[in-house]
PDB file of C-alpha atoms in Angstrom:
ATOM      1  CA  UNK O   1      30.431 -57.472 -16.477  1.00 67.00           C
ATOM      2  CA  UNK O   2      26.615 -56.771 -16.357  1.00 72.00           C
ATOM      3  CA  UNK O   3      24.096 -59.225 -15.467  1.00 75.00           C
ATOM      4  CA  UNK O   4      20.962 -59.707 -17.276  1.00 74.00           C
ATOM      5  CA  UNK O   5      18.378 -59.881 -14.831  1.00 67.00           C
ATOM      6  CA  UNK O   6      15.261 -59.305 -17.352  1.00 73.00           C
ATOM      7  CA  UNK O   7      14.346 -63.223 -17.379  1.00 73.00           C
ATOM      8  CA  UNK O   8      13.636 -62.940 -13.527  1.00 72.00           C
ATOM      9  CA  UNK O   9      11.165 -60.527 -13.737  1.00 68.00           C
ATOM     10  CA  UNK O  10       7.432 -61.144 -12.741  1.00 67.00           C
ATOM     11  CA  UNK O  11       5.063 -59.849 -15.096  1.00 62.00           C
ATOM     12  CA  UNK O  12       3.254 -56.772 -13.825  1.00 54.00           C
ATOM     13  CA  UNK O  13      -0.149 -57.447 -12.241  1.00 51.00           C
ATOM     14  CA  UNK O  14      -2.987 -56.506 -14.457  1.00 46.00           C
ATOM     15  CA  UNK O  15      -4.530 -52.944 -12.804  1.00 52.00           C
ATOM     16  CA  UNK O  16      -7.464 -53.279 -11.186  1.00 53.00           C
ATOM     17  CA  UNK O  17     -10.572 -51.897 -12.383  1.00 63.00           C
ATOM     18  CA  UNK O  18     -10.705 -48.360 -10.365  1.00 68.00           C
ATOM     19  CA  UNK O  19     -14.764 -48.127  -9.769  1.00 72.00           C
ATOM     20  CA  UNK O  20     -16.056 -44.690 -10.205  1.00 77.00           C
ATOM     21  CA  UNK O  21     -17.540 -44.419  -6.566  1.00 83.00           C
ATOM     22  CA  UNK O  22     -13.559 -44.103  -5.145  1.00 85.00           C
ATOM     23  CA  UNK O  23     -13.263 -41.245  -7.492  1.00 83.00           C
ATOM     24  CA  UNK O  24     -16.710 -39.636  -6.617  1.00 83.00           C
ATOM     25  CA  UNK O  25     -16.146 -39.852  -2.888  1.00 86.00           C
ATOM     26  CA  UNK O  26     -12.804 -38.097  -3.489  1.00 85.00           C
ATOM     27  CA  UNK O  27     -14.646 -35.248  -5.219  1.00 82.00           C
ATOM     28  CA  UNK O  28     -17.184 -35.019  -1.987  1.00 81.00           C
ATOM     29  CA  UNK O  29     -13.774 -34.674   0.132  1.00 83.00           C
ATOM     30  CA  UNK O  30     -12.744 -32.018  -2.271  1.00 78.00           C
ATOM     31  CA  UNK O  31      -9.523 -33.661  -3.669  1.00 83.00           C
ATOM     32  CA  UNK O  32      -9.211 -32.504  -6.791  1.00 82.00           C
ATOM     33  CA  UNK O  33      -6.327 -33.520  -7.372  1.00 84.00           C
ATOM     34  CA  UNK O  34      -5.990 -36.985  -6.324  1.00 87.00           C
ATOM     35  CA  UNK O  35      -9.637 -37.494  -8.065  1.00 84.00           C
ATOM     36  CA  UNK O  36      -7.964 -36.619 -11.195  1.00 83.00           C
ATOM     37  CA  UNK O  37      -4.856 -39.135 -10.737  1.00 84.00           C
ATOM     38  CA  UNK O  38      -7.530 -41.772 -10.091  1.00 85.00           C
ATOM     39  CA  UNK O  39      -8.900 -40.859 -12.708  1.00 82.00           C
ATOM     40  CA  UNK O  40      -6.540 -40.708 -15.012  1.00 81.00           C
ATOM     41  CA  UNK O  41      -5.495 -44.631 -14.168  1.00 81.00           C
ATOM     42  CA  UNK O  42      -8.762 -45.990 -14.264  1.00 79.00           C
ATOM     43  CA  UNK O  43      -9.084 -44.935 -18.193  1.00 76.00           C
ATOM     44  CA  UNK O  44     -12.713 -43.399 -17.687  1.00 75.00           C
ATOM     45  CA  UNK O  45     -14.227 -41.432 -19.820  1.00 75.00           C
ATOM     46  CA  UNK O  46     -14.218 -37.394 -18.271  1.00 74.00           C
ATOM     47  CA  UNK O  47     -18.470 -37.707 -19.843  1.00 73.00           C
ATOM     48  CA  UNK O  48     -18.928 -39.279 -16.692  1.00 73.00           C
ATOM     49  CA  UNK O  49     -17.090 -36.881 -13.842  1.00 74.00           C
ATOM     50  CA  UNK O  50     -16.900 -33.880 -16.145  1.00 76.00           C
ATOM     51  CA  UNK O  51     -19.965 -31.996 -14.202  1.00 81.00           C
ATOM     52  CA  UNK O  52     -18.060 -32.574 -11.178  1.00 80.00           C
ATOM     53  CA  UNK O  53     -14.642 -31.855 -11.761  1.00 82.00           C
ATOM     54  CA  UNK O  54     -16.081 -28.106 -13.193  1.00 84.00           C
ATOM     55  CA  UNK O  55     -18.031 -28.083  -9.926  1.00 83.00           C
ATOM     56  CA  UNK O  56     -14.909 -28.672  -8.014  1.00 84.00           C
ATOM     57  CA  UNK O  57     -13.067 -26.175 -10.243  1.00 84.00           C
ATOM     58  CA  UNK O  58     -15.428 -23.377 -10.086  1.00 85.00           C
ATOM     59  CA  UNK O  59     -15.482 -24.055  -6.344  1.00 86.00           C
ATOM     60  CA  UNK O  60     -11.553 -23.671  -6.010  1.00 84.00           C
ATOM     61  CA  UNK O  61     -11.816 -20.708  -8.207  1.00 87.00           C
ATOM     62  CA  UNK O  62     -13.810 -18.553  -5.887  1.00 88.00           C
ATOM     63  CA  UNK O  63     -11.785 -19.819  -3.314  1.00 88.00           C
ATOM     64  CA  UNK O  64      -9.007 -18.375  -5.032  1.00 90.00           C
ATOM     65  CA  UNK O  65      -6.700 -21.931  -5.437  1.00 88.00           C
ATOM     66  CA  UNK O  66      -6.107 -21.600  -8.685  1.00 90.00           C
ATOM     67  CA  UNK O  67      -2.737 -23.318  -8.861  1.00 89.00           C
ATOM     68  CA  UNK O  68      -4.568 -26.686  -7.804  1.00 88.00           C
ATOM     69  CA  UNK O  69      -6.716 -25.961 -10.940  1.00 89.00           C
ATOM     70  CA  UNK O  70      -3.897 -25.408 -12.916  1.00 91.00           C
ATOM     71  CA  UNK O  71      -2.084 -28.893 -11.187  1.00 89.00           C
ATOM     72  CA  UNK O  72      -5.120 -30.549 -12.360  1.00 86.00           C
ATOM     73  CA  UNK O  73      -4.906 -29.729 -15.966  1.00 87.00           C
ATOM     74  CA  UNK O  74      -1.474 -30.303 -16.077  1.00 88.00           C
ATOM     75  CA  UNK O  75      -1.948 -33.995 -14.817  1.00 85.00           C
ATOM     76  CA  UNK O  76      -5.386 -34.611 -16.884  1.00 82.00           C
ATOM     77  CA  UNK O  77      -4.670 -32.864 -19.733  1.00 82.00           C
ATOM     78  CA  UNK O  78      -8.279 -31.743 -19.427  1.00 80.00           C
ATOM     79  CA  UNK O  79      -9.464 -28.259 -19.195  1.00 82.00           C
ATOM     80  CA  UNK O  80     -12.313 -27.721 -16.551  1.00 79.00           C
ATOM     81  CA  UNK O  81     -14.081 -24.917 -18.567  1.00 80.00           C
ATOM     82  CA  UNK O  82     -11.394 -22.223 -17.069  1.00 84.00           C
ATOM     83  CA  UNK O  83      -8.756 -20.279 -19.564  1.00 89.00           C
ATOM     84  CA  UNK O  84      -5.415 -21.115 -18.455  1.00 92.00           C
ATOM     85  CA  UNK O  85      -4.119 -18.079 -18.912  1.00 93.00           C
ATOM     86  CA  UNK O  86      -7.044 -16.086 -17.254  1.00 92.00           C
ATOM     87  CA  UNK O  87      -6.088 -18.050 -14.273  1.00 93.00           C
ATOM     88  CA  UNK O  88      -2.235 -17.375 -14.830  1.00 94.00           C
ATOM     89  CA  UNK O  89      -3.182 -13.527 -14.426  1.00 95.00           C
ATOM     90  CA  UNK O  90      -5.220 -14.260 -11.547  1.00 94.00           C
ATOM     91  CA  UNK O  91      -2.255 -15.431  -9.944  1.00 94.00           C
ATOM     92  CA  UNK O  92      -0.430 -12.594 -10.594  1.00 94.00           C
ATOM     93  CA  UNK O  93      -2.867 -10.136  -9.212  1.00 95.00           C
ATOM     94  CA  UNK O  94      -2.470 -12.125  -6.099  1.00 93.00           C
ATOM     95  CA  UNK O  95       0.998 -11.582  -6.102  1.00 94.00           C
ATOM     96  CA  UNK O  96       1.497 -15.354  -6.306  1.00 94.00           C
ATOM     97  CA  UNK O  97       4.832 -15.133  -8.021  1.00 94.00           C
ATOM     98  CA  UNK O  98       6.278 -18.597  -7.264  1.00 94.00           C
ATOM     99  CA  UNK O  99       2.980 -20.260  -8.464  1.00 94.00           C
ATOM    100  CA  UNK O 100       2.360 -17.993 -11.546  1.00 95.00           C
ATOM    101  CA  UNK O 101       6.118 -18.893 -12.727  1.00 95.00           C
ATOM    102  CA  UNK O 102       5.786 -22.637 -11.598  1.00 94.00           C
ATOM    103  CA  UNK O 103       2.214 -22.816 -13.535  1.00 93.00           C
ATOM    104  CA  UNK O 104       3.487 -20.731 -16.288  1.00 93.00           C
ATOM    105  CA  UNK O 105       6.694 -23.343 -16.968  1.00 93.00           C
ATOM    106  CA  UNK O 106       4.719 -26.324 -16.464  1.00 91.00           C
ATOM    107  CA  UNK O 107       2.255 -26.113 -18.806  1.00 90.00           C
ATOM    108  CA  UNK O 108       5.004 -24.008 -20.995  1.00 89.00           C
ATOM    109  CA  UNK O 109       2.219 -21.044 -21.809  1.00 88.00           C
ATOM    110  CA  UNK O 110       4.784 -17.750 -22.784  1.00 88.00           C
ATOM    111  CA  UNK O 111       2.929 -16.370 -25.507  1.00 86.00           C
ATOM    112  CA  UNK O 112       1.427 -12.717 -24.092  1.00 88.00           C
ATOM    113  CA  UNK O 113       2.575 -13.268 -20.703  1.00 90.00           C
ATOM    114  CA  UNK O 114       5.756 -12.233 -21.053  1.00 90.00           C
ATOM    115  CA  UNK O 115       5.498  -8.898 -19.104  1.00 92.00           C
ATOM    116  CA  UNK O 116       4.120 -11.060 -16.445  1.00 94.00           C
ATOM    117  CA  UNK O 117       6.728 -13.342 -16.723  1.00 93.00           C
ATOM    118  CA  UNK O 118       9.135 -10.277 -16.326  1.00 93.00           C
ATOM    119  CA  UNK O 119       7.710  -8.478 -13.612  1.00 94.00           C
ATOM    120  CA  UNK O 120       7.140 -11.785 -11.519  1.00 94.00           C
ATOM    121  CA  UNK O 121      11.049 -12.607 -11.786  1.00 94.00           C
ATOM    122  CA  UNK O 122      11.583  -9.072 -11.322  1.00 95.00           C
ATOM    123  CA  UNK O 123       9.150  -8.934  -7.680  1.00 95.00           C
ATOM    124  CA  UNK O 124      11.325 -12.023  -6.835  1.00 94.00           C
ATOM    125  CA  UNK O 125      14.796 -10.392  -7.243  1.00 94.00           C
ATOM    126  CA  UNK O 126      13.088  -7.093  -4.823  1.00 94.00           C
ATOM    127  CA  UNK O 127      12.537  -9.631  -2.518  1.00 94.00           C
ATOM    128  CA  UNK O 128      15.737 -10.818  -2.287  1.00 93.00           C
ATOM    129  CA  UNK O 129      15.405 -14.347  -3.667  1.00 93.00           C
ATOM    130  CA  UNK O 130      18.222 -14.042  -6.144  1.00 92.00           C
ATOM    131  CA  UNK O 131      18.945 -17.851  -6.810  1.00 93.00           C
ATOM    132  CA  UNK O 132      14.946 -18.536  -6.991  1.00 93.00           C
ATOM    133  CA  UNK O 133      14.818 -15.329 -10.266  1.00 92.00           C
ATOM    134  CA  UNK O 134      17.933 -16.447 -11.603  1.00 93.00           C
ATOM    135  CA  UNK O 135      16.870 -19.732 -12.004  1.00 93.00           C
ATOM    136  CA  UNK O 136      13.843 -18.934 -13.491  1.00 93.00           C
ATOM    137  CA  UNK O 137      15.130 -16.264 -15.883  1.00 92.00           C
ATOM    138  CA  UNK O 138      17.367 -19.700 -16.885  1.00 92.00           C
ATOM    139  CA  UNK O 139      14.395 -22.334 -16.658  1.00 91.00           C
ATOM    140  CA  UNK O 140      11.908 -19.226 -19.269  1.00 89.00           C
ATOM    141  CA  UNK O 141      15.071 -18.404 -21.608  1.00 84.00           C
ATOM    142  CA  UNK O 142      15.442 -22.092 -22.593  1.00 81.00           C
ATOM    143  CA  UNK O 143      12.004 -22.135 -23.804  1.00 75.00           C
ATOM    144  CA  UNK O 144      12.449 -19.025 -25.794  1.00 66.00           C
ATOM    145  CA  UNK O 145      15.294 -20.961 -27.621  1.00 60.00           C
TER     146      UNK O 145
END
């Protein structure tokens, strides 16, 4: 028999106003990412940090961290000013082939890079990571369906 332990619950505390300073000082420590969790619970509007987060973005770019840009539009929803998949194909011409596939699946983009898609499963199988390709070639096919 199952207890109903609903009526004991304590309400959940109202969240606390986030101010915007927290989230500006983590953009001066160059956490992007954490900025834009904060940021995301605090319910601000992106007017206010947008020059900043592209700042940050532009700054990870050239230092070629492009799957923390990609993290951070995957958790925001909001796109720094950077093409998604430009910085997909980046990835590949790094020969990042865990991050391109990871990036790739979470933000389910397929459409035109499926050769990419191919070759970077493909690179992983040469390299003798048979369980990590198979279980991407399993994770991309159930997309396709």
């Amino acid at each position: 028999m199952l207890i109903d332990f609903r009526p004991n619950l304590k309400p959940a505390k109202a969240q606390a106003q986030i101010p915007s300073i927290e989230i500006e000082e983590l953009l001066k420590k160059g956490d992007l990412l954490k900025a834009g969790r904060l940021f995301k619970r605090s319910g601000l509007a992106f007017v206010d940090f947008g020059a900043s987060f592209e700042r940050w973005a532009k700054k990870l770019w050239h230092e070629r961290q492009l799957g923390v840009i990609l993290s951070f539009m995957e958790q925001t929803g909001w796109n720094p000013g950077i093409d998604p998949v430009l910085l997909l194909r980046n990835m590949v011409e790094l020969h990042d082939w865990h991050g391109f596939l990871k990036n790739a699946y979470r933000l389910k983009i397929m459409a035109g890079l499926e050769g990419e898609i191919d070759t970077a499963i493909e690179r992983l199988m040469e390299q003798n990571q048979l369980p990590q390709a198979n279980a991407w070639k399993r994770k991309f096919g159930a997309l396709l369906k």
